[in-house]
Coordinates of C-alpha atoms and ligand atoms in Angstrom, one line a residue:
M1028 CA 15.9 -10.5 -35.3
P1029 CA 16.9 -8.1 -32.5
G1030 CA 19.9 -9.0 -30.5
I1031 CA 20.6 -8.8 -26.7
I1032 CA 24.2 -8.3 -25.7
Y1033 CA 25.0 -9.7 -22.3
T1034 CA 28.1 -10.5 -20.3
P1035 CA 28.5 -12.1 -16.9
A1036 CA 31.5 -9.8 -16.3
H1037 CA 29.2 -7.1 -14.9
A1038 CA 29.0 -9.1 -11.6
D1039 CA 32.6 -8.3 -10.7
H1040 CA 31.4 -4.8 -9.9
K1041 CA 29.7 -5.2 -6.6
P1042 CA 29.7 -1.9 -4.6
E1043 CA 28.6 -2.8 -1.1
S1044 CA 27.2 0.4 0.3
E1045 CA 26.1 4.0 -0.3
L1046 CA 25.9 6.9 2.1
H1047 CA 22.4 7.7 3.2
G1048 CA 23.1 11.2 4.3
S1049 CA 19.9 11.9 6.1
R1050 CA 20.2 8.8 8.3
R1051 CA 23.9 9.2 8.9
E1052 CA 24.5 5.6 7.9
L1053 CA 25.5 3.3 5.1
G1054 CA 22.9 1.5 3.2
P1055 CA 23.0 -1.1 0.4
H1056 CA 24.2 0.4 -2.9
P1057 CA 21.4 0.5 -5.5
D1058 CA 23.5 -0.7 -8.4
N1059 CA 23.9 -4.4 -7.5
P1060 CA 24.5 -7.4 -9.9
E1061 CA 21.0 -8.8 -9.2
R1062 CA 19.6 -6.0 -11.5
V1063 CA 21.0 -7.6 -14.6
K1064 CA 20.1 -11.1 -13.5
R1065 CA 16.4 -10.0 -13.1
I1066 CA 16.4 -8.3 -16.5
L1067 CA 18.0 -11.2 -18.2
D1068 CA 15.5 -13.7 -16.7
A1069 CA 12.7 -11.5 -17.9
V1070 CA 13.9 -10.9 -21.4
K1071 CA 14.6 -14.6 -22.0
E1072 CA 10.9 -14.8 -22.6
L1073 CA 11.2 -12.8 -25.8
S1074 CA 11.2 -15.6 -28.4
W1075 CA 12.3 -13.1 -31.0
A1076 CA 15.5 -12.1 -29.3
E1077 CA 18.9 -13.7 -29.7
I1078 CA 21.1 -13.5 -26.6
R1079 CA 24.7 -13.1 -27.4
E1080 CA 27.8 -12.9 -25.2
F1081 CA 30.6 -10.7 -26.6
G1082 CA 34.2 -11.7 -27.0
E1083 CA 37.3 -10.1 -25.5
R1084 CA 38.6 -7.2 -27.5
D1085 CA 40.9 -4.2 -27.6
L1086 CA 38.8 -1.1 -26.8
S1087 CA 41.5 1.5 -26.8
R1088 CA 40.3 3.2 -30.0
N1089 CA 36.7 3.3 -28.8
F1090 CA 37.7 4.7 -25.4
F1091 CA 39.6 7.6 -26.8
Q1092 CA 36.8 8.6 -29.2
V1093 CA 34.6 9.6 -26.2
H1094 CA 37.0 9.9 -23.2
A1095 CA 40.1 11.9 -22.3
S1096 CA 43.2 9.9 -22.1
G1097 CA 43.8 11.2 -18.5
L1098 CA 40.6 9.5 -17.4
I1099 CA 41.5 6.2 -19.0
D1100 CA 45.0 6.3 -17.6
Y1101 CA 43.6 7.0 -14.2
F1102 CA 41.3 4.0 -14.3
R1103 CA 44.2 1.8 -15.5
D1104 CA 46.5 3.0 -12.7
L1105 CA 43.7 2.5 -10.2
Q1106 CA 43.3 -1.1 -11.3
N1107 CA 47.1 -1.7 -11.0
S1108 CA 46.9 -0.3 -7.4
F1109 CA 44.0 -2.7 -6.6
D1110 CA 46.0 -5.6 -8.2
R1111 CA 49.0 -4.8 -6.0
G1112 CA 46.8 -4.9 -3.0
E1113 CA 47.3 -1.2 -2.2
L1114 CA 43.7 -0.3 -2.0
D1115 CA 40.4 -1.4 -0.4
P1116 CA 37.1 -0.4 -1.9
F1117 CA 36.5 3.3 -1.5
V1118 CA 34.6 6.4 -2.7
A1119 CA 36.3 9.8 -3.4
D1120 CA 37.7 11.4 -0.3
L1121 CA 37.4 14.9 -1.7
V1122 CA 35.5 15.8 -4.8
A1123 CA 37.5 18.5 -6.5
H1124 CA 35.7 21.7 -7.2
R1125 CA 38.2 22.2 -9.9
A1126 CA 38.9 25.7 -8.8
A1127 CA 40.6 24.0 -5.8
G1128 CA 43.7 24.1 -8.0
S1129 CA 43.8 27.9 -7.9
F1130 CA 46.0 28.0 -4.7
S1131 CA 49.0 27.0 -6.9
N1132 CA 49.9 26.1 -10.4
R1133 CA 49.1 22.5 -9.5
T1134 CA 46.3 20.9 -11.4
A1135 CA 45.5 17.2 -11.1
P1136 CA 47.1 15.3 -8.1
R1137 CA 49.3 12.3 -9.0
T1138 CA 48.1 9.6 -6.7
V1139 CA 45.1 7.4 -7.7
R1140 CA 43.5 8.3 -4.4
G1141 CA 43.8 12.0 -5.0
L1142 CA 42.9 11.7 -8.7
T1143 CA 39.6 9.9 -7.8
G1144 CA 38.2 13.2 -6.5
W1145 CA 39.6 15.0 -9.6
Y1146 CA 37.7 12.8 -12.0
C1147 CA 34.7 11.7 -9.9
T1148 CA 31.8 14.1 -9.4
D1149 CA 30.3 12.6 -6.3
A1150 CA 30.8 10.2 -3.4
Q1151 CA 28.2 7.6 -4.5
T1152 CA 30.3 6.0 -7.2
P1153 CA 32.5 3.4 -5.5
L1154 CA 35.8 2.0 -6.8
T1155 CA 36.5 -1.7 -6.1
A1156 CA 39.0 -4.2 -7.4
G1157 CA 36.3 -5.6 -9.8
T1158 CA 35.0 -2.3 -11.0
W1159 CA 37.3 -1.6 -14.0
G1160 CA 36.9 -5.1 -15.5
A1161 CA 33.1 -4.8 -15.4
V1162 CA 33.2 -1.2 -16.7
C1163 CA 35.2 -2.3 -19.7
A1164 CA 32.8 -5.2 -20.3
A1165 CA 29.8 -2.9 -20.2
F1166 CA 31.4 -0.5 -22.6
A1167 CA 32.4 -3.4 -24.9
S1168 CA 28.8 -4.7 -24.9
A1169 CA 27.6 -1.3 -26.1
V1170 CA 30.3 -1.0 -28.8
Q1171 CA 29.5 -4.5 -30.0
A1172 CA 25.7 -3.8 -30.0
A1173 CA 26.5 -0.8 -32.2
E1174 CA 28.7 -2.8 -34.6
L1175 CA 26.0 -5.4 -35.0
V1176 CA 23.6 -2.7 -36.0
R1177 CA 26.1 -0.9 -38.2
D1178 CA 26.9 -4.2 -40.0
G1179 CA 23.2 -5.0 -40.5
T1180 CA 23.2 -8.2 -38.4
H1181 CA 20.4 -6.7 -36.3
S1182 CA 18.3 -3.6 -36.8
V1183 CA 17.8 -3.4 -33.0
T1184 CA 20.2 -4.4 -30.3
Y1185 CA 19.9 -4.1 -26.5
A1186 CA 23.2 -3.9 -24.5
L1187 CA 22.6 -5.1 -21.0
C1188 CA 25.1 -2.6 -19.6
R1189 CA 26.1 -2.6 -16.0
P1190 CA 27.5 -0.4 -14.6
P1191 CA 25.5 2.3 -16.4
G1192 CA 27.2 5.1 -18.3
H1193 CA 25.2 8.3 -19.0
H1194 CA 26.7 10.3 -16.1
A1195 CA 30.2 9.7 -17.3
G1196 CA 31.6 12.6 -19.4
R1197 CA 34.7 13.1 -21.5
D1198 CA 36.8 13.7 -18.4
F1199 CA 34.6 12.9 -15.4
F1200 CA 32.6 10.1 -13.9
G1201 CA 29.9 9.7 -11.3
G1202 CA 26.2 8.8 -10.6
Y1203 CA 27.1 5.0 -10.5
C1204 CA 28.7 5.5 -14.0
Y1205 CA 32.4 5.2 -15.1
L1206 CA 32.6 5.1 -18.9
N1207 CA 29.8 6.3 -21.2
N1208 CA 28.5 3.2 -22.9
A1209 CA 25.9 5.0 -25.0
A1210 CA 28.5 7.4 -26.2
G1211 CA 30.7 4.5 -27.2
A1212 CA 27.9 3.0 -29.2
A1213 CA 27.1 6.4 -30.8
S1214 CA 30.7 7.0 -31.8
V1215 CA 30.8 3.7 -33.7
L1216 CA 27.6 4.6 -35.6
A1217 CA 28.5 8.3 -36.2
R1218 CA 31.3 7.1 -38.5
S1219 CA 28.6 6.2 -41.1
G1220 CA 26.2 9.1 -40.6
P1221 CA 24.4 11.4 -38.2
V1222 CA 23.2 9.8 -35.0
A1223 CA 20.6 10.8 -32.4
I1224 CA 20.9 9.8 -28.8
L1225 CA 17.7 9.7 -26.8
D1226 CA 18.1 9.4 -23.0
I1227 CA 15.0 8.4 -21.1
D1228 CA 16.6 7.4 -17.8
Y1229 CA 15.0 9.2 -14.8
H1230 CA 18.1 11.3 -14.4
H1231 CA 19.6 13.8 -16.9
G1232 CA 22.3 12.2 -19.0
N1233 CA 24.9 14.9 -18.1
G1234 CA 27.9 12.9 -19.3
T1235 CA 26.3 12.2 -22.7
Q1236 CA 25.3 15.8 -23.1
Q1237 CA 28.9 17.0 -22.3
I1238 CA 30.6 14.6 -24.7
F1239 CA 28.5 15.7 -27.7
Y1240 CA 27.8 19.3 -26.7
G1241 CA 29.9 20.7 -29.5
S1242 CA 29.1 18.0 -32.1
K1243 CA 26.9 18.6 -35.1
R1244 CA 27.0 14.9 -36.0
V1245 CA 25.3 13.6 -32.8
F1246 CA 22.0 15.1 -31.6
T1247 CA 21.3 14.5 -28.0
A1248 CA 17.9 14.6 -26.4
S1249 CA 17.0 13.8 -22.8
L1250 CA 13.7 13.4 -20.8
H1251 CA 14.3 13.5 -17.1
A1252 CA 13.3 14.6 -13.7
D1253 CA 13.7 18.3 -13.1
P1254 CA 17.2 18.9 -12.0
E1255 CA 15.9 21.6 -9.6
H1256 CA 15.2 18.6 -7.3
A1257 CA 16.9 15.6 -8.8
Y1258 CA 20.4 14.4 -9.5
P1259 CA 22.6 15.7 -11.3
F1260 CA 21.2 19.1 -10.1
Y1261 CA 23.7 21.2 -12.2
S1262 CA 22.6 20.2 -15.7
G1263 CA 19.5 19.1 -17.6
Y1264 CA 17.9 22.6 -17.9
T1265 CA 16.1 23.7 -21.1
D1266 CA 18.5 26.5 -21.9
E1267 CA 21.4 24.0 -22.5
R1268 CA 21.1 23.8 -26.3
G1269 CA 24.7 22.9 -27.4
T1270 CA 27.6 25.0 -28.4
G1271 CA 29.6 25.9 -31.6
A1272 CA 28.9 23.4 -34.3
G1273 CA 26.6 21.6 -31.8
R1274 CA 24.4 24.6 -31.3
R1275 CA 20.7 23.5 -31.2
K1276 CA 21.8 19.9 -31.2
N1277 CA 21.0 19.3 -27.6
L1278 CA 17.5 19.2 -26.2
N1279 CA 16.5 18.9 -22.5
L1280 CA 13.0 18.2 -21.4
P1281 CA 12.7 18.2 -17.6
L1282 CA 9.5 16.7 -16.2
P1283 CA 7.5 17.3 -13.1
S1284 CA 7.4 14.6 -10.4
R1285 CA 4.6 11.9 -10.8
V1286 CA 4.0 12.9 -14.4
T1287 CA 1.1 11.1 -16.0
G1288 CA 1.7 8.7 -18.9
E1289 CA -0.1 11.1 -21.2
E1290 CA 2.1 14.1 -20.2
Y1291 CA 5.2 12.0 -20.6
L1292 CA 4.2 11.0 -24.1
K1293 CA 3.7 14.6 -25.0
S1294 CA 7.2 15.5 -24.0
L1295 CA 8.5 12.4 -25.7
D1296 CA 6.7 13.6 -28.9
K1297 CA 8.7 16.8 -28.8
A1298 CA 12.0 14.9 -28.5
L1299 CA 10.9 12.6 -31.4
G1300 CA 9.9 15.5 -33.6
A1301 CA 13.3 17.2 -33.0
I1302 CA 15.1 13.9 -33.8
K1303 CA 13.1 13.4 -37.0
R1304 CA 14.1 17.0 -38.1
F1305 CA 17.7 16.1 -37.5
R1306 CA 17.4 13.1 -39.9
P1307 CA 19.7 10.7 -38.2
K1308 CA 20.8 7.4 -39.8
A1309 CA 20.7 5.6 -36.4
L1310 CA 19.4 6.0 -32.9
V1311 CA 21.1 5.2 -29.5
L1312 CA 18.7 4.9 -26.6
S1313 CA 19.7 5.3 -23.0
F1314 CA 17.0 3.4 -21.2
G1315 CA 16.5 3.6 -17.4
A1316 CA 13.8 1.6 -15.6
D1317 CA 14.0 4.2 -12.9
I1318 CA 11.2 6.0 -14.7
A1319 CA 8.7 3.3 -13.5
E1320 CA 6.5 3.4 -10.5
G1321 CA 7.9 1.9 -7.3
D1322 CA 11.5 2.8 -8.1
P1323 CA 13.4 3.6 -4.9
I1324 CA 15.1 6.6 -6.5
G1325 CA 12.8 7.8 -9.3
D1326 CA 9.5 9.5 -8.6
L1327 CA 8.0 9.7 -12.1
G1328 CA 5.8 6.6 -11.6
L1329 CA 5.2 5.4 -15.1
T1330 CA 3.3 2.1 -15.3
A1331 CA 4.5 -0.9 -17.3
E1332 CA 1.9 -0.1 -19.9
D1333 CA 3.1 3.5 -20.1
V1334 CA 6.7 2.2 -20.6
Y1335 CA 5.4 0.0 -23.5
S1336 CA 3.8 3.0 -25.1
V1337 CA 7.0 5.0 -24.7
G1338 CA 8.8 2.1 -26.4
Q1339 CA 6.3 2.0 -29.2
A1340 CA 6.5 5.7 -30.0
I1341 CA 10.3 5.4 -30.2
S1342 CA 10.2 2.2 -32.2
K1343 CA 8.0 4.0 -34.8
L1344 CA 11.0 6.1 -35.8
N1345 CA 12.0 2.9 -37.5
L1346 CA 15.7 3.7 -37.2
P1347 CA 18.5 1.2 -36.7
T1348 CA 18.6 1.3 -32.9
V1349 CA 21.0 0.4 -30.1
I1350 CA 19.4 0.4 -26.6
C1351 CA 21.8 0.7 -23.7
Q1352 CA 20.6 -0.1 -20.2
E1353 CA 21.2 2.7 -17.7
G1354 CA 19.4 2.9 -14.3
G1355 CA 16.4 1.2 -12.6
Y1356 CA 16.7 0.0 -9.0
N1357 CA 13.5 -1.8 -8.0
L1358 CA 14.5 -5.5 -8.3
E1359 CA 10.9 -6.7 -8.1
T1360 CA 9.9 -4.8 -11.2
I1361 CA 13.0 -4.1 -13.3
G1362 CA 12.6 -7.2 -15.3
E1363 CA 9.0 -6.6 -16.2
I1364 CA 9.7 -2.9 -17.1
A1365 CA 12.7 -3.8 -19.4
L1366 CA 10.5 -6.5 -21.0
S1367 CA 7.6 -4.1 -21.6
F1368 CA 10.0 -1.7 -23.2
L1369 CA 11.7 -4.2 -25.4
R1370 CA 8.4 -5.8 -26.6
A1371 CA 7.7 -2.5 -28.5
F1372 CA 10.8 -3.2 -30.7
D1373 CA 9.5 -6.5 -32.0
R1374 CA 9.1 -5.0 -35.5
E1375 CA 10.9 -7.4 -37.9
Ligands
LIG315 C1 22.4 5.7 -13.8 C2 21.7 6.3 -12.7 O1 20.4 6.1 -12.6 N1 22.3 6.9 -11.7 C3 21.7 7.5 -10.6 C4 22.5 8.2 -9.7 C5 21.6 9.0 -8.8 N2 22.0 8.9 -7.4 C6 21.4 9.8 -6.5 C7 20.4 9.1 -5.7 C8 20.9 8.8 -4.3 C9 19.8 8.0 -3.6 N3 20.4 7.2 -2.6 C10 19.4 6.6 -1.6 C11 18.9 5.3 -2.0 C12 17.5 5.1 -1.5 N4 17.3 3.8 -1.1
LIG316 ZN1 18.9 7.0 -13.5

């Protein structure tokens, strides 16, 4: 029976606002706690799913398998500053083009405020007093989801991660993401054999790509909006194929806006073919409901039925699978979309 890993701790991350550049004003932040509530309410209908809450655990080992110690130290120092009452919620003041260090031998600044722009890639990923706790809980859900699959308790698990993770790299974070949940899951599974990560969030999984870019043990494939016009703009192109031992182990399939379900499934088939040729022992899925019609950020416009077909095609790989929730911002439909997708994994 598939398992759903959920934790109420996500609600401690509650970014209030996002810059809406064109209107020169602040608007509500798209990643709000209601997203998970809507998904959870919808997936409770799945009679075959077992909903589990995870227990407290030490994540240090898992962190360092996918992230640089500097990034983890920064997040811990940041939390201490919030706990001492030294900070109010904020976004990066200055995002370091890392060449900014070239004026002197100086590299990373020492204050948490300055370091935020060193590690964060954008000004849309807020830091609040509750952020780090929720980030750890999301990462722990993904790790636990992977352990349950590794140990054979479930052949499919769905980690209801919030905040999402796929824009967080080894030593950077951004795009509403702080730690890479899917990478945490993949690194657990990669200890027992080759793993494929398939990312079908609307946005390119730049963090996931970077973490495994030189890895021959983890194949990464991503279907996403063309970065010519969509976040993260600087990666997600077809010529990014991996490096060193990871050469030809990364596949990007950018898509046109308002793609039809049929066109989407054609691209998906290419990704699935490449994954099969890699012969993984397990699959990690980064699932974003922002591919669906009516999403306030995504413009692909897949219907709930399309999303079910996408799930079916992936489910047919018949691999032990960990699904990590990434984006999806339409509160009216996010539950239905996640439910359509998960229905395709009722295969036991
Ligand atoms: C995990 C994920 O889906 N991250 C997405 C980050 C993309 N952010 C760029 C979009 C900014 C749009 N802000 C305006 C909101 C419109 N209501
Ligand atoms: Zn997204």
